GROMACS .gro file of C-alpha atoms in nm:
model
  300
    1MET     CA    1   0.000   0.000   0.000
    2GLN     CA    2   0.115   0.356  -0.078
    3HIS     CA    3   0.088   0.601   0.210
    4ASP     CA    4   0.136   0.964   0.099
    5ASP     CA    5   0.203   1.110   0.446
    6VAL     CA    6   0.481   0.861   0.521
    7ILE     CA    7   0.650   0.932   0.187
    8TRP     CA    8   0.630   1.310   0.238
    9SER     CA    9   0.773   1.286   0.594
   10ILE     CA   10   1.071   1.093   0.460
   11ILE     CA   11   1.126   1.326   0.164
   12ASN     CA   12   1.079   1.646   0.363
   13GLY     CA   13   1.277   1.541   0.667
   14THR     CA   14   1.570   1.343   0.531
   15PHE     CA   15   1.683   1.355   0.169
   16CYS     CA   16   1.537   1.390  -0.183
   17SER     CA   17   1.744   1.382  -0.503
   18PHE     CA   18   1.506   1.628  -0.675
   19LYS     CA   19   1.518   1.888  -0.395
   20VAL     CA   20   1.710   2.215  -0.441
   21ARG     CA   21   1.754   2.441  -0.138
   22THR     CA   22   1.800   2.820  -0.156
   23LYS     CA   23   1.811   3.088   0.113
   24SER     CA   24   1.440   3.169   0.083
   25GLN     CA   25   1.269   2.865  -0.076
   26LYS     CA   26   1.287   2.499  -0.184
   27PHE     CA   27   1.257   2.395  -0.549
   28CYS     CA   28   1.188   2.060  -0.715
   29ARG     CA   29   1.366   1.937  -1.033
   30ASN     CA   30   1.127   1.650  -1.105
   31GLU     CA   31   0.995   1.669  -1.465
   32TYR     CA   32   0.639   1.581  -1.353
   33ASN     CA   33   0.619   1.857  -1.091
   34LEU     CA   34   0.322   2.087  -1.151
   35THR     CA   35   0.453   2.413  -1.000
   36GLY     CA   36   0.827   2.357  -0.961
   37LEU     CA   37   0.809   2.408  -0.583
   38CYS     CA   38   0.891   2.149  -0.318
   39ASN     CA   39   0.578   2.129  -0.096
   40ARG     CA   40   0.315   1.875   0.010
   41ALA     CA   41   0.049   1.969  -0.249
   42SER     CA   42   0.277   1.986  -0.556
   43CYS     CA   43   0.506   1.688  -0.489
   44PRO     CA   44   0.454   1.414  -0.755
   45LEU     CA   45   0.604   1.142  -0.533
   46ALA     CA   46   0.399   1.211  -0.218
   47ASN     CA   47   0.061   1.236  -0.405
   48SER     CA   48  -0.101   0.915  -0.536
   49GLN     CA   49  -0.356   1.119  -0.738
   50TYR     CA   50  -0.166   1.371  -0.942
   51ALA     CA   51  -0.187   1.549  -1.281
   52THR     CA   52   0.039   1.778  -1.482
   53VAL     CA   53   0.083   1.931  -1.832
   54ARG     CA   54   0.399   1.880  -2.041
   55GLU     CA   55   0.518   1.999  -2.383
   56GLU     CA   56   0.692   1.766  -2.630
   57LYS     CA   57   0.809   1.901  -2.971
   58GLY     CA   58   0.551   2.182  -2.975
   59VAL     CA   59   0.259   1.965  -2.864
   60CYS     CA   60   0.099   1.976  -2.514
   61TYR     CA   61   0.001   1.660  -2.327
   62LEU     CA   62  -0.199   1.604  -2.006
   63TYR     CA   63  -0.046   1.345  -1.769
   64MET     CA   64  -0.261   1.185  -1.497
   65LYS     CA   65  -0.165   0.942  -1.216
   66THR     CA   66  -0.412   0.740  -1.005
   67VAL     CA   67  -0.381   0.498  -0.710
   68GLU     CA   68  -0.510   0.200  -0.909
   69ARG     CA   69  -0.201   0.204  -1.133
   70ALA     CA   70   0.054   0.249  -0.851
   71ALA     CA   71   0.150  -0.119  -0.867
   72PHE     CA   72   0.239  -0.091  -1.238
   73PRO     CA   73   0.519   0.165  -1.285
   74SER     CA   74   0.522   0.121  -1.665
   75ARG     CA   75   0.153   0.219  -1.686
   76MET     CA   76   0.141   0.466  -1.397
   77TRP     CA   77   0.087   0.785  -1.605
   78GLU     CA   78  -0.203   0.829  -1.847
   79LYS     CA   79  -0.113   1.051  -2.143
   80VAL     CA   80  -0.376   1.262  -2.326
   81LYS     CA   81  -0.293   1.483  -2.627
   82LEU     CA   82  -0.439   1.833  -2.600
   83SER     CA   83  -0.578   2.028  -2.894
   84ARG     CA   84  -0.385   2.319  -3.052
   85SER     CA   85  -0.689   2.539  -2.995
   86TYR     CA   86  -0.667   2.701  -2.652
   87GLU     CA   87  -1.040   2.682  -2.575
   88LYS     CA   88  -1.074   2.317  -2.679
   89ALA     CA   89  -0.769   2.222  -2.470
   90LEU     CA   90  -0.922   2.386  -2.161
   91GLN     CA   91  -1.244   2.191  -2.220
   92GLN     CA   92  -1.043   1.867  -2.239
   93ILE     CA   93  -0.873   1.945  -1.905
   94ASN     CA   94  -1.211   2.011  -1.742
   95GLU     CA   95  -1.353   1.683  -1.878
   96HIS     CA   96  -1.062   1.463  -1.766
   97LEU     CA   97  -1.022   1.633  -1.425
   98ILE     CA   98  -1.393   1.671  -1.346
   99TYR     CA   99  -1.375   1.507  -0.996
  100TRP     CA  100  -1.019   1.607  -0.909
  101PRO     CA  101  -0.915   1.864  -0.648
  102LYS     CA  102  -0.952   2.229  -0.753
  103PHE     CA  103  -0.585   2.304  -0.677
  104ILE     CA  104  -0.461   2.048  -0.934
  105LYS     CA  105  -0.721   2.155  -1.193
  106HIS     CA  106  -0.633   2.526  -1.159
  107LYS     CA  107  -0.257   2.465  -1.169
  108CYS     CA  108  -0.289   2.247  -1.480
  109LYS     CA  109  -0.476   2.524  -1.663
  110GLN     CA  110  -0.220   2.782  -1.547
  111ARG     CA  111   0.070   2.568  -1.665
  112PHE     CA  112  -0.100   2.508  -2.002
  113THR     CA  113  -0.148   2.885  -2.058
  114LYS     CA  114   0.222   2.954  -1.986
  115ILE     CA  115   0.333   2.679  -2.226
  116THR     CA  116   0.107   2.811  -2.506
  117GLN     CA  117   0.243   3.164  -2.455
  118TYR     CA  118   0.607   3.064  -2.489
  119LEU     CA  119   0.525   2.846  -2.792
  120ILE     CA  120   0.368   3.149  -2.963
  121ARG     CA  121   0.681   3.354  -2.884
  122ILE     CA  122   0.902   3.082  -3.027
  123ARG     CA  123   0.706   3.079  -3.353
  124ARG     CA  124   0.729   3.458  -3.385
  125LEU     CA  125   1.103   3.456  -3.327
  126VAL     CA  126   1.151   3.183  -3.587
  127LEU     CA  127   0.962   3.386  -3.846
  128LYS     CA  128   1.173   3.697  -3.779
  129ARG     CA  129   1.516   3.739  -3.932
  130ARG     CA  130   1.791   3.708  -3.678
  131LYS     CA  131   2.166   3.710  -3.690
  132LYS     CA  132   2.316   3.369  -3.643
  133LEU     CA  133   2.615   3.372  -3.410
  134VAL     CA  134   2.871   3.109  -3.505
  135PRO     CA  135   3.150   3.047  -3.252
  136LEU     CA  136   3.501   3.037  -3.397
  137SER     CA  137   3.803   2.916  -3.206
  138ARG     CA  138   4.125   3.116  -3.226
  139LYS     CA  139   4.337   2.810  -3.290
  140ILE     CA  140   4.147   2.725  -3.608
  141GLU     CA  141   4.169   3.087  -3.730
  142LYS     CA  142   4.546   3.091  -3.673
  143ARG     CA  143   4.588   2.764  -3.861
  144GLU     CA  144   4.389   2.892  -4.156
  145ARG     CA  145   4.590   3.217  -4.168
  146ARG     CA  146   4.919   3.027  -4.166
  147LYS     CA  147   4.798   2.796  -4.442
  148GLU     CA  148   4.692   3.094  -4.655
  149GLU     CA  149   5.028   3.268  -4.605
  150LYS     CA  150   5.220   2.954  -4.697
  151ALA     CA  151   5.003   2.900  -5.003
  152LEU     CA  152   5.064   3.260  -5.120
  153ILE     CA  153   5.440   3.224  -5.074
  154ALA     CA  154   5.442   2.893  -5.264
  155ALA     CA  155   5.233   3.042  -5.547
  156LYS     CA  156   5.470   3.340  -5.578
  157ILE     CA  157   5.774   3.111  -5.589
  158ASP     CA  158   5.612   2.888  -5.852
  159THR     CA  159   5.524   3.184  -6.075
  160ALA     CA  160   5.874   3.329  -6.039
  161ILE     CA  161   6.036   2.996  -6.134
  162GLU     CA  162   5.802   2.959  -6.431
  163LYS     CA  163   5.882   3.310  -6.557
  164GLU     CA  164   6.256   3.254  -6.520
  165LEU     CA  165   6.244   2.925  -6.709
  166LEU     CA  166   6.037   3.076  -6.988
  167GLU     CA  167   6.280   3.367  -7.023
  168ARG     CA  168   6.569   3.122  -7.048
  169LEU     CA  169   6.381   2.924  -7.310
  170LYS     CA  170   6.324   3.242  -7.510
  171SER     CA  171   6.687   3.342  -7.491
  172GLY     CA  172   6.794   2.986  -7.583
  173THR     CA  173   7.031   2.925  -7.292
  174TYR     CA  174   6.948   2.553  -7.271
  175GLY     CA  175   6.948   2.493  -7.642
  176GLU     CA  176   6.831   2.141  -7.733
  177ILE     CA  177   6.963   1.967  -7.421
  178TYR     CA  178   6.627   1.937  -7.247
  179ASN     CA  179   6.294   1.848  -7.400
  180PHE     CA  180   6.058   2.092  -7.229
  181PRO     CA  181   5.683   2.070  -7.290
  182SER     CA  182   5.582   2.345  -7.531
  183HIS     CA  183   5.243   2.405  -7.366
  184ALA     CA  184   5.368   2.661  -7.115
  185PHE     CA  185   5.583   2.840  -7.373
  186ASP     CA  186   5.295   2.862  -7.621
  187LYS     CA  187   5.065   2.982  -7.345
  188VAL     CA  188   5.297   3.271  -7.254
  189MET     CA  189   5.341   3.368  -7.619
  190ASP     CA  190   4.964   3.375  -7.668
  191GLU     CA  191   4.926   3.593  -7.359
  192GLU     CA  192   5.184   3.840  -7.490
  193VAL     CA  193   5.011   3.858  -7.828
  194GLU     CA  194   4.677   3.918  -7.657
  195GLU     CA  195   4.827   4.195  -7.441
  196GLU     CA  196   4.976   4.367  -7.748
  197SER     CA  197   4.645   4.347  -7.936
  198GLU     CA  198   4.458   4.485  -7.636
  199SER     CA  199   4.704   4.777  -7.602
  200GLU     CA  200   4.668   4.856  -7.976
  201LYS     CA  201   4.290   4.847  -7.949
  202GLU     CA  202   4.300   5.079  -7.648
  203GLY     CA  203   4.524   5.325  -7.838
  204GLU     CA  204   4.292   5.325  -8.139
  205GLU     CA  205   3.989   5.379  -7.919
  206GLU     CA  206   4.159   5.674  -7.745
  207GLU     CA  207   4.246   5.832  -8.083
  208ASP     CA  208   3.889   5.788  -8.205
  209GLU     CA  209   3.755   5.947  -7.887
  210GLU     CA  210   3.991   6.246  -7.924
  211GLU     CA  211   3.885   6.299  -8.286
  212GLU     CA  212   3.518   6.283  -8.189
  213GLU     CA  213   3.574   6.537  -7.910
  214GLU     CA  214   3.754   6.773  -8.151
  215GLU     CA  215   3.471   6.746  -8.406
  216GLU     CA  216   3.215   6.820  -8.136
  217GLU     CA  217   3.415   7.121  -8.015
  218GLU     CA  218   3.442   7.262  -8.370
  219GLY     CA  219   3.065   7.288  -8.409
  220GLU     CA  220   3.003   7.449  -8.070
  221VAL     CA  221   2.933   7.823  -8.037
  222GLU     CA  222   3.005   8.010  -7.715
  223TYR     CA  223   2.922   8.364  -7.606
  224VAL     CA  224   3.181   8.545  -7.393
  225ALA     CA  225   3.150   8.872  -7.205
  226GLU     CA  226   3.406   9.152  -7.232
  227GLU     CA  227   3.505   9.106  -6.867
  228ASP     CA  228   3.599   8.743  -6.929
  229PHE     CA  229   3.807   8.845  -7.233
  230GLU     CA  230   4.147   8.884  -7.065
  231GLU     CA  231   4.456   9.064  -7.187
  232SER     CA  232   4.631   8.737  -7.261
  233ASP     CA  233   4.354   8.648  -7.506
  234ILE     CA  234   4.385   8.988  -7.677
  235SER     CA  235   4.761   8.946  -7.714
  236ASP     CA  236   4.704   8.599  -7.861
  237LEU     CA  237   4.465   8.745  -8.119
  238GLU     CA  238   4.717   9.016  -8.215
  239ASP     CA  239   4.984   8.752  -8.261
  240MET     CA  240   4.748   8.556  -8.483
  241ASP     CA  241   4.678   8.865  -8.695
  242ARG     CA  242   5.050   8.925  -8.737
  243LEU     CA  243   5.108   8.567  -8.836
  244GLN     CA  244   4.826   8.583  -9.088
  245GLY     CA  245   4.973   8.907  -9.232
  246ASP     CA  246   5.315   8.742  -9.267
  247ASP     CA  247   5.163   8.441  -9.439
  248SER     CA  248   4.978   8.661  -9.690
  249ASP     CA  249   5.300   8.854  -9.767
  250ASP     CA  250   5.489   8.532  -9.833
  251GLU     CA  251   5.221   8.408 -10.072
  252SER     CA  252   5.216   8.733 -10.267
  253GLU     CA  253   5.598   8.731 -10.303
  254SER     CA  254   5.599   8.375 -10.434
  255SER     CA  255   5.332   8.453 -10.703
  256SER     CA  256   5.532   8.707 -10.910
  257GLU     CA  257   5.804   8.967 -10.862
  258SER     CA  258   5.636   9.236 -11.073
  259SER     CA  259   5.310   9.228 -10.883
  260SER     CA  260   5.503   9.240 -10.552
  261ASP     CA  261   5.689   9.554 -10.663
  262ASP     CA  262   5.366   9.730 -10.760
  263GLN     CA  263   5.205   9.636 -10.435
  264ASP     CA  264   5.507   9.764 -10.241
  265VAL     CA  265   5.491  10.099 -10.422
  266LYS     CA  266   5.119  10.132 -10.356
  267LYS     CA  267   5.168  10.036  -9.993
  268GLY     CA  268   5.446  10.294  -9.959
  269LYS     CA  269   5.226  10.568 -10.103
  270LYS     CA  270   4.941  10.476  -9.878
  271LEU     CA  271   5.168  10.472  -9.575
  272LYS     CA  272   5.305  10.817  -9.670
  273ALA     CA  273   4.954  10.950  -9.715
  274ARG     CA  274   4.848  10.804  -9.383
  275ARG     CA  275   5.142  10.956  -9.196
  276LYS     CA  276   5.047  11.276  -9.020
  277ARG     CA  277   5.294  11.560  -9.070
  278PRO     CA  278   5.285  11.903  -8.908
  279ARG     CA  279   5.150  12.180  -9.131
  280VAL     CA  280   5.411  12.434  -9.241
  281GLU     CA  281   5.315  12.762  -9.400
  282ILE     CA  282   5.579  12.917  -9.629
  283GLU     CA  283   5.556  13.275  -9.749
  284TYR     CA  284   5.752  13.385 -10.054
  285GLU     CA  285   5.843  13.753 -10.099
  286GLN     CA  286   5.935  13.867 -10.446
  287GLU     CA  287   6.128  14.194 -10.496
  288VAL     CA  288   6.075  14.356 -10.836
  289ASP     CA  289   6.322  14.627 -10.955
  290GLN     CA  290   6.130  14.931 -11.091
  291PRO     CA  291   6.297  15.103 -11.388
  292SER     CA  292   6.389  15.470 -11.360
  293THR     CA  293   6.176  15.742 -11.520
  294SER     CA  294   6.466  15.866 -11.735
  295LYS     CA  295   6.501  15.527 -11.902
  296MET     CA  296   6.129  15.506 -11.957
  297ARG     CA  297   6.128  15.836 -12.124
  298ALA     CA  298   6.419  15.741 -12.348
  299LYS     CA  299   6.236  15.435 -12.468
  300THR     CA  300   5.929  15.630 -12.556
   0.00000   0.00000   0.00000
């Protein structure tokens, strides 16, 4: 026969493997405990008629223990699956615990509400995007860094050796002593040809772009204010006029010598006419000798 008071006196007075003592309270670590507290009403070992609610993989179950099954430990707990609907699950608890104590019935409902609340929170958190924290040990990171450094050094050495051998093959230092595979040599030659063709294409493209820019600039018309027209620009224009005048003189001289002489004479006359001279007024006085009256008379 199972006597609940005797079991509780032993558990409470001596020792229990599920008991946890703190400064203010006692807790119970038994998985079938209804409240998590170590007391007479909520102890699953000291109560022959007991019920609790548990969650397994997102599904809630109602566990019930009666005195009739105390002699069969494998069939001691009756397991009932509760509905996912909160209202239907509460109705199931009321139906199965209709003649049970009110304390156990109330605590089962309270435990079921808490479990449903944290299941809802879990589902919301799963749907949200969260950062996944992956732990990395320092030893593994150091090993990977060392491996990468060694691989880089080995790759650089291999490329340097390959370049040196190819240069020697080009220069013909080995001659026909060794039979080297021609794949690497042909590969390097193809790469050089490709690089030269790419550089030529780039140069042609740059020239085409410059010509297009010049053609676009020729057709453009700009309006400039007098303030922006600096003295340097004026001097440049004067130089251009002089150069144009010199070019026209050279062309006229090369055409014919006779025409150049005539033009020079005309230019000289025009320049003389254009020169401004001071006006000079000259007065001429003429003295006429009057004949004497005696001579006049003699003539008559």
